[in-house]
Amino acid sequence: MENTVITISRQYGAGGRELAEIMAKKLGVKLYDRQIVHIAAAKLGIDDLSEEELLEMENQVKPLSMSFIPFHSFGTHMGSSSQEMFMSESAAIRKLAEDGPCIFLGRSADYALRKKDNVFSIFVCADDDYREARGKEVYDGKSLKELDKEDEKRARYYNYYTGRTWGAGENYDLVVNTSSGNLDKIADGLIAYMRTIKG
């Protein structure tokens, strides 16, 4: 699996970021997350926004109307800046994936790379008790309600731009529940599984 590219999508508070970091370290590969936003912004010539403003723009989705047509139906049509951002991020992800094995965290990378053969996509979830505890301990005291609100934004963004359902098992090679496991051991299990599947 030396040429395998991994994409990790995750519920907020499920430990997906830490899992991605552990796997990247164990495999000795690069981990891409918010760097994608900056690469995409640079390609669009956006250089006057902070990271927070870029992330907010990235999450913007137009309100749904009766004549709603998912963006993926438009092909390469460019509309609002958030649509341009999605297209630019997808292009950056595909380009970075060509450079060699790596891990992408979020950014709808599973969709951007759906036509590639050497990609393994993971969705990380956890039960509410686990996420609530991590919200308090790891995410500056965020409540479960706040975590769910962030997930609603992620789901809305993903569903709108890809035409697929965020978190639906059929969109990923593996769905992992981190609630009752040690993240380091889960990472080992995932790597062993991928080596069996990908060779």
PDB file of C-alpha atoms in Angstrom:
ATOM      1  CA  MET A   1       0.000   0.000   0.000  1.00  0.00           C
ATOM      2  CA  GLU A   2       3.010   2.278  -0.457  1.00  0.00           C
ATOM      3  CA  ASN A   3       1.132   4.434  -2.980  1.00  0.00           C
ATOM      4  CA  THR A   4      -2.149   4.586  -1.062  1.00  0.00           C
ATOM      5  CA  VAL A   5      -3.789   7.942  -0.387  1.00  0.00           C
ATOM      6  CA  ILE A   6      -6.053   8.012   2.677  1.00  0.00           C
ATOM      7  CA  THR A   7      -8.985  10.342   3.224  1.00  0.00           C
ATOM      8  CA  ILE A   8     -10.484  10.760   6.671  1.00  0.00           C
ATOM      9  CA  SER A   9     -13.850  12.400   7.279  1.00  0.00           C
ATOM     10  CA  ARG A  10     -15.140  12.620  10.823  1.00  0.00           C
ATOM     11  CA  GLN A  11     -17.770  13.670  13.276  1.00  0.00           C
ATOM     12  CA  TYR A  12     -16.637  16.590  15.384  1.00  0.00           C
ATOM     13  CA  GLY A  13     -15.339  15.232  18.674  1.00  0.00           C
ATOM     14  CA  ALA A  14     -14.812  11.656  17.459  1.00  0.00           C
ATOM     15  CA  GLY A  15     -11.008  11.933  17.468  1.00  0.00           C
ATOM     16  CA  GLY A  16     -10.600  11.929  13.700  1.00  0.00           C
ATOM     17  CA  ARG A  17      -7.896  14.591  13.674  1.00  0.00           C
ATOM     18  CA  GLU A  18      -5.805  12.791  16.285  1.00  0.00           C
ATOM     19  CA  LEU A  19      -6.308   9.502  14.464  1.00  0.00           C
ATOM     20  CA  ALA A  20      -5.132  11.104  11.207  1.00  0.00           C
ATOM     21  CA  GLU A  21      -2.051  12.506  12.956  1.00  0.00           C
ATOM     22  CA  ILE A  22      -1.212   9.120  14.499  1.00  0.00           C
ATOM     23  CA  MET A  23      -1.618   7.319  11.171  1.00  0.00           C
ATOM     24  CA  ALA A  24       0.467   9.892   9.291  1.00  0.00           C
ATOM     25  CA  LYS A  25       3.271   9.471  11.833  1.00  0.00           C
ATOM     26  CA  LYS A  26       3.122   5.659  11.748  1.00  0.00           C
ATOM     27  CA  LEU A  27       3.107   5.588   7.938  1.00  0.00           C
ATOM     28  CA  GLY A  28       5.634   8.400   7.524  1.00  0.00           C
ATOM     29  CA  VAL A  29       3.395  10.379   5.159  1.00  0.00           C
ATOM     30  CA  LYS A  30       2.196  13.963   4.968  1.00  0.00           C
ATOM     31  CA  LEU A  31      -1.106  15.011   6.501  1.00  0.00           C
ATOM     32  CA  TYR A  32      -3.084  17.717   4.716  1.00  0.00           C
ATOM     33  CA  ASP A  33      -5.901  19.622   6.381  1.00  0.00           C
ATOM     34  CA  ARG A  34      -6.241  23.386   6.487  1.00  0.00           C
ATOM     35  CA  GLN A  35      -3.248  23.779   4.175  1.00  0.00           C
ATOM     36  CA  ILE A  36      -5.702  22.869   1.399  1.00  0.00           C
ATOM     37  CA  VAL A  37      -7.764  25.962   2.182  1.00  0.00           C
ATOM     38  CA  HIS A  38      -4.736  28.221   1.812  1.00  0.00           C
ATOM     39  CA  ILE A  39      -3.581  26.532  -1.402  1.00  0.00           C
ATOM     40  CA  ALA A  40      -7.074  26.901  -2.854  1.00  0.00           C
ATOM     41  CA  ALA A  41      -7.307  30.539  -1.779  1.00  0.00           C
ATOM     42  CA  ALA A  42      -3.917  31.307  -3.328  1.00  0.00           C
ATOM     43  CA  LYS A  43      -5.041  29.768  -6.629  1.00  0.00           C
ATOM     44  CA  LEU A  44      -8.120  31.987  -6.540  1.00  0.00           C
ATOM     45  CA  GLY A  45      -6.002  35.050  -5.788  1.00  0.00           C
ATOM     46  CA  ILE A  46      -7.552  35.513  -2.337  1.00  0.00           C
ATOM     47  CA  ASP A  47      -4.859  36.947  -0.115  1.00  0.00           C
ATOM     48  CA  ASP A  48      -6.678  39.390   2.146  1.00  0.00           C
ATOM     49  CA  LEU A  49      -8.653  37.008   4.379  1.00  0.00           C
ATOM     50  CA  SER A  50      -7.654  35.407   7.665  1.00  0.00           C
ATOM     51  CA  GLU A  51      -7.749  31.633   8.118  1.00  0.00           C
ATOM     52  CA  GLU A  52     -10.965  32.006  10.116  1.00  0.00           C
ATOM     53  CA  GLU A  53     -12.575  34.011   7.290  1.00  0.00           C
ATOM     54  CA  LEU A  54     -11.393  31.466   4.699  1.00  0.00           C
ATOM     55  CA  LEU A  55     -12.864  28.595   6.714  1.00  0.00           C
ATOM     56  CA  GLU A  56     -16.128  30.493   7.080  1.00  0.00           C
ATOM     57  CA  MET A  57     -16.255  31.108   3.332  1.00  0.00           C
ATOM     58  CA  GLU A  58     -15.501  27.449   2.761  1.00  0.00           C
ATOM     59  CA  ASN A  59     -18.509  26.457   4.867  1.00  0.00           C
ATOM     60  CA  GLN A  60     -20.975  28.796   3.176  1.00  0.00           C
ATOM     61  CA  VAL A  61     -23.764  27.091   1.328  1.00  0.00           C
ATOM     62  CA  LYS A  62     -26.580  28.970  -0.343  1.00  0.00           C
ATOM     63  CA  PRO A  63     -30.052  28.405   1.164  1.00  0.00           C
ATOM     64  CA  LEU A  64     -31.925  25.652  -0.625  1.00  0.00           C
ATOM     65  CA  SER A  65     -34.723  26.756  -2.938  1.00  0.00           C
ATOM     66  CA  MET A  66     -37.509  24.933  -4.764  1.00  0.00           C
ATOM     67  CA  SER A  67     -35.334  24.946  -7.884  1.00  0.00           C
ATOM     68  CA  PHE A  68     -32.286  23.578  -6.052  1.00  0.00           C
ATOM     69  CA  ILE A  69     -29.811  21.692  -8.238  1.00  0.00           C
ATOM     70  CA  PRO A  70     -26.746  20.253  -6.456  1.00  0.00           C
ATOM     71  CA  PHE A  71     -23.506  21.945  -7.481  1.00  0.00           C
ATOM     72  CA  HIS A  72     -21.989  18.679  -8.704  1.00  0.00           C
ATOM     73  CA  SER A  73     -24.584  18.739 -11.526  1.00  0.00           C
ATOM     74  CA  PHE A  74     -23.115  21.918 -12.962  1.00  0.00           C
ATOM     75  CA  GLY A  75     -19.824  20.357 -14.043  1.00  0.00           C
ATOM     76  CA  THR A  76     -17.194  23.075 -14.112  1.00  0.00           C
ATOM     77  CA  HIS A  77     -19.561  26.024 -13.884  1.00  0.00           C
ATOM     78  CA  MET A  78     -18.244  28.609 -11.457  1.00  0.00           C
ATOM     79  CA  GLY A  79     -20.626  30.693  -9.390  1.00  0.00           C
ATOM     80  CA  SER A  80     -20.171  32.130  -5.932  1.00  0.00           C
ATOM     81  CA  SER A  81     -16.816  32.348  -4.206  1.00  0.00           C
ATOM     82  CA  SER A  82     -17.708  29.360  -2.021  1.00  0.00           C
ATOM     83  CA  GLN A  83     -18.305  27.269  -5.155  1.00  0.00           C
ATOM     84  CA  GLU A  84     -15.006  28.429  -6.578  1.00  0.00           C
ATOM     85  CA  MET A  85     -13.377  27.540  -3.272  1.00  0.00           C
ATOM     86  CA  PHE A  86     -14.787  23.999  -3.405  1.00  0.00           C
ATOM     87  CA  MET A  87     -13.543  23.508  -6.975  1.00  0.00           C
ATOM     88  CA  SER A  88     -10.129  24.957  -6.162  1.00  0.00           C
ATOM     89  CA  GLU A  89      -9.779  22.770  -3.048  1.00  0.00           C
ATOM     90  CA  SER A  90     -10.744  19.675  -5.047  1.00  0.00           C
ATOM     91  CA  ALA A  91      -8.159  20.511  -7.715  1.00  0.00           C
ATOM     92  CA  ALA A  92      -5.489  21.045  -5.043  1.00  0.00           C
ATOM     93  CA  ILE A  93      -6.354  17.702  -3.413  1.00  0.00           C
ATOM     94  CA  ARG A  94      -6.086  15.846  -6.723  1.00  0.00           C
ATOM     95  CA  LYS A  95      -2.748  17.505  -7.472  1.00  0.00           C
ATOM     96  CA  LEU A  96      -1.285  16.702  -4.031  1.00  0.00           C
ATOM     97  CA  ALA A  97      -2.518  13.100  -4.314  1.00  0.00           C
ATOM     98  CA  GLU A  98      -0.449  12.717  -7.473  1.00  0.00           C
ATOM     99  CA  ASP A  99       2.712  13.587  -5.534  1.00  0.00           C
ATOM    100  CA  GLY A 100       2.637  10.387  -3.495  1.00  0.00           C
ATOM    101  CA  PRO A 101       1.041   8.724  -0.472  1.00  0.00           C
ATOM    102  CA  CYS A 102      -0.543  11.098   2.034  1.00  0.00           C
ATOM    103  CA  ILE A 103      -3.562  11.596   4.269  1.00  0.00           C
ATOM    104  CA  PHE A 104      -6.291  14.180   3.708  1.00  0.00           C
ATOM    105  CA  LEU A 105      -8.437  15.240   6.660  1.00  0.00           C
ATOM    106  CA  GLY A 106     -11.900  16.465   5.705  1.00  0.00           C
ATOM    107  CA  ARG A 107     -12.288  18.909   2.795  1.00  0.00           C
ATOM    108  CA  SER A 108     -14.560  16.387   0.949  1.00  0.00           C
ATOM    109  CA  ALA A 109     -11.367  14.669  -0.219  1.00  0.00           C
ATOM    110  CA  ASP A 110     -13.118  11.314  -0.550  1.00  0.00           C
ATOM    111  CA  TYR A 111     -15.330  12.880  -3.227  1.00  0.00           C
ATOM    112  CA  ALA A 112     -12.516  14.779  -4.950  1.00  0.00           C
ATOM    113  CA  LEU A 113     -10.557  11.510  -5.281  1.00  0.00           C
ATOM    114  CA  ARG A 114     -13.502   9.150  -5.929  1.00  0.00           C
ATOM    115  CA  LYS A 115     -12.228   8.203  -9.412  1.00  0.00           C
ATOM    116  CA  LYS A 116      -8.743   7.249  -8.191  1.00  0.00           C
ATOM    117  CA  ASP A 117      -7.888   3.583  -7.615  1.00  0.00           C
ATOM    118  CA  ASN A 118      -5.269   4.052  -4.904  1.00  0.00           C
ATOM    119  CA  VAL A 119      -7.542   5.836  -2.398  1.00  0.00           C
ATOM    120  CA  PHE A 120      -8.850   4.452   0.893  1.00  0.00           C
ATOM    121  CA  SER A 121     -11.627   6.526   2.488  1.00  0.00           C
ATOM    122  CA  ILE A 122     -12.494   6.362   6.181  1.00  0.00           C
ATOM    123  CA  PHE A 123     -15.347   7.941   8.137  1.00  0.00           C
ATOM    124  CA  VAL A 124     -14.746   8.319  11.877  1.00  0.00           C
ATOM    125  CA  CYS A 125     -17.704   8.488  14.245  1.00  0.00           C
ATOM    126  CA  ALA A 126     -18.356   8.056  17.967  1.00  0.00           C
ATOM    127  CA  ASP A 127     -21.274   7.893  20.355  1.00  0.00           C
ATOM    128  CA  ASP A 128     -22.631  11.015  22.042  1.00  0.00           C
ATOM    129  CA  ASP A 129     -21.134  10.244  25.458  1.00  0.00           C
ATOM    130  CA  TYR A 130     -17.630   9.944  24.012  1.00  0.00           C
ATOM    131  CA  ARG A 131     -17.998  13.089  21.928  1.00  0.00           C
ATOM    132  CA  GLU A 132     -19.464  15.032  24.836  1.00  0.00           C
ATOM    133  CA  ALA A 133     -16.541  14.035  27.071  1.00  0.00           C
ATOM    134  CA  ARG A 134     -14.023  15.028  24.392  1.00  0.00           C
ATOM    135  CA  GLY A 135     -15.863  18.294  23.855  1.00  0.00           C
ATOM    136  CA  LYS A 136     -15.199  19.169  27.479  1.00  0.00           C
ATOM    137  CA  GLU A 137     -11.646  17.842  27.635  1.00  0.00           C
ATOM    138  CA  VAL A 138     -10.185  18.469  24.171  1.00  0.00           C
ATOM    139  CA  TYR A 139     -12.340  21.136  22.524  1.00  0.00           C
ATOM    140  CA  ASP A 140     -12.308  23.929  25.102  1.00  0.00           C
ATOM    141  CA  GLY A 141     -15.459  22.832  26.892  1.00  0.00           C
ATOM    142  CA  LYS A 142     -17.697  22.638  23.822  1.00  0.00           C
ATOM    143  CA  SER A 143     -21.092  21.084  24.478  1.00  0.00           C
ATOM    144  CA  LEU A 144     -22.528  18.186  22.507  1.00  0.00           C
ATOM    145  CA  LYS A 145     -24.992  20.662  20.996  1.00  0.00           C
ATOM    146  CA  GLU A 146     -22.092  22.791  19.711  1.00  0.00           C
ATOM    147  CA  LEU A 147     -20.369  19.723  18.275  1.00  0.00           C
ATOM    148  CA  ASP A 148     -23.589  18.670  16.539  1.00  0.00           C
ATOM    149  CA  LYS A 149     -24.019  22.161  15.111  1.00  0.00           C
ATOM    150  CA  GLU A 150     -20.560  21.941  13.525  1.00  0.00           C
ATOM    151  CA  ASP A 151     -21.442  18.528  12.099  1.00  0.00           C
ATOM    152  CA  GLU A 152     -24.630  19.966  10.610  1.00  0.00           C
ATOM    153  CA  LYS A 153     -22.495  22.529   8.763  1.00  0.00           C
ATOM    154  CA  ARG A 154     -20.119  19.830   7.530  1.00  0.00           C
ATOM    155  CA  ALA A 155     -23.005  17.662   6.374  1.00  0.00           C
ATOM    156  CA  ARG A 156     -24.779  20.526   4.609  1.00  0.00           C
ATOM    157  CA  TYR A 157     -21.594  21.558   2.805  1.00  0.00           C
ATOM    158  CA  TYR A 158     -20.696  18.002   1.766  1.00  0.00           C
ATOM    159  CA  ASN A 159     -24.217  17.096   0.661  1.00  0.00           C
ATOM    160  CA  TYR A 160     -24.610  20.312  -1.339  1.00  0.00           C
ATOM    161  CA  TYR A 161     -21.357  20.144  -3.263  1.00  0.00           C
ATOM    162  CA  THR A 162     -21.097  16.391  -3.788  1.00  0.00           C
ATOM    163  CA  GLY A 163     -24.723  15.288  -4.114  1.00  0.00           C
ATOM    164  CA  ARG A 164     -23.916  12.507  -1.627  1.00  0.00           C
ATOM    165  CA  THR A 165     -24.824  12.042   2.038  1.00  0.00           C
ATOM    166  CA  TRP A 166     -22.098  12.917   4.544  1.00  0.00           C
ATOM    167  CA  GLY A 167     -21.351   9.991   6.839  1.00  0.00           C
ATOM    168  CA  ALA A 168     -23.302   7.422   4.791  1.00  0.00           C
ATOM    169  CA  GLY A 169     -21.347   4.171   4.897  1.00  0.00           C
ATOM    170  CA  GLU A 170     -21.598   3.480   1.169  1.00  0.00           C
ATOM    171  CA  ASN A 171     -19.467   6.562   0.445  1.00  0.00           C
ATOM    172  CA  TYR A 172     -16.455   5.231   2.364  1.00  0.00           C
ATOM    173  CA  ASP A 173     -14.303   2.110   2.389  1.00  0.00           C
ATOM    174  CA  LEU A 174     -14.588   1.860   6.163  1.00  0.00           C
ATOM    175  CA  VAL A 175     -16.619   3.476   8.959  1.00  0.00           C
ATOM    176  CA  VAL A 176     -14.838   3.436  12.332  1.00  0.00           C
ATOM    177  CA  ASN A 177     -16.431   4.029  15.736  1.00  0.00           C
ATOM    178  CA  THR A 178     -13.778   5.327  18.153  1.00  0.00           C
ATOM    179  CA  SER A 179     -15.997   5.366  21.261  1.00  0.00           C
ATOM    180  CA  SER A 180     -14.563   2.343  23.033  1.00  0.00           C
ATOM    181  CA  GLY A 181     -11.069   2.119  21.638  1.00  0.00           C
ATOM    182  CA  ASN A 182      -7.599   3.518  22.042  1.00  0.00           C
ATOM    183  CA  LEU A 183      -6.797   5.747  19.053  1.00  0.00           C
ATOM    184  CA  ASP A 184      -3.263   4.365  18.743  1.00  0.00           C
ATOM    185  CA  LYS A 185      -4.576   0.798  18.591  1.00  0.00           C
ATOM    186  CA  ILE A 186      -7.329   1.823  16.179  1.00  0.00           C
ATOM    187  CA  ALA A 187      -4.665   3.367  13.924  1.00  0.00           C
ATOM    188  CA  ASP A 188      -2.693   0.101  13.997  1.00  0.00           C
ATOM    189  CA  GLY A 189      -5.848  -1.842  13.143  1.00  0.00           C
ATOM    190  CA  LEU A 190      -6.686   0.465  10.236  1.00  0.00           C
ATOM    191  CA  ILE A 191      -3.182   0.239   8.813  1.00  0.00           C
ATOM    192  CA  ALA A 192      -3.190  -3.557   9.107  1.00  0.00           C
ATOM    193  CA  TYR A 193      -6.605  -3.720   7.422  1.00  0.00           C
ATOM    194  CA  MET A 194      -5.518  -1.441   4.564  1.00  0.00           C
ATOM    195  CA  ARG A 195      -2.352  -3.478   4.011  1.00  0.00           C
ATOM    196  CA  THR A 196      -4.540  -6.577   3.671  1.00  0.00           C
ATOM    197  CA  ILE A 197      -6.908  -4.868   1.233  1.00  0.00           C
ATOM    198  CA  LYS A 198      -4.437  -2.747  -0.727  1.00  0.00           C
ATOM    199  CA  GLY A 199      -1.476  -5.117  -0.575  1.00  0.00           C
TER     200      GLY A 199
END
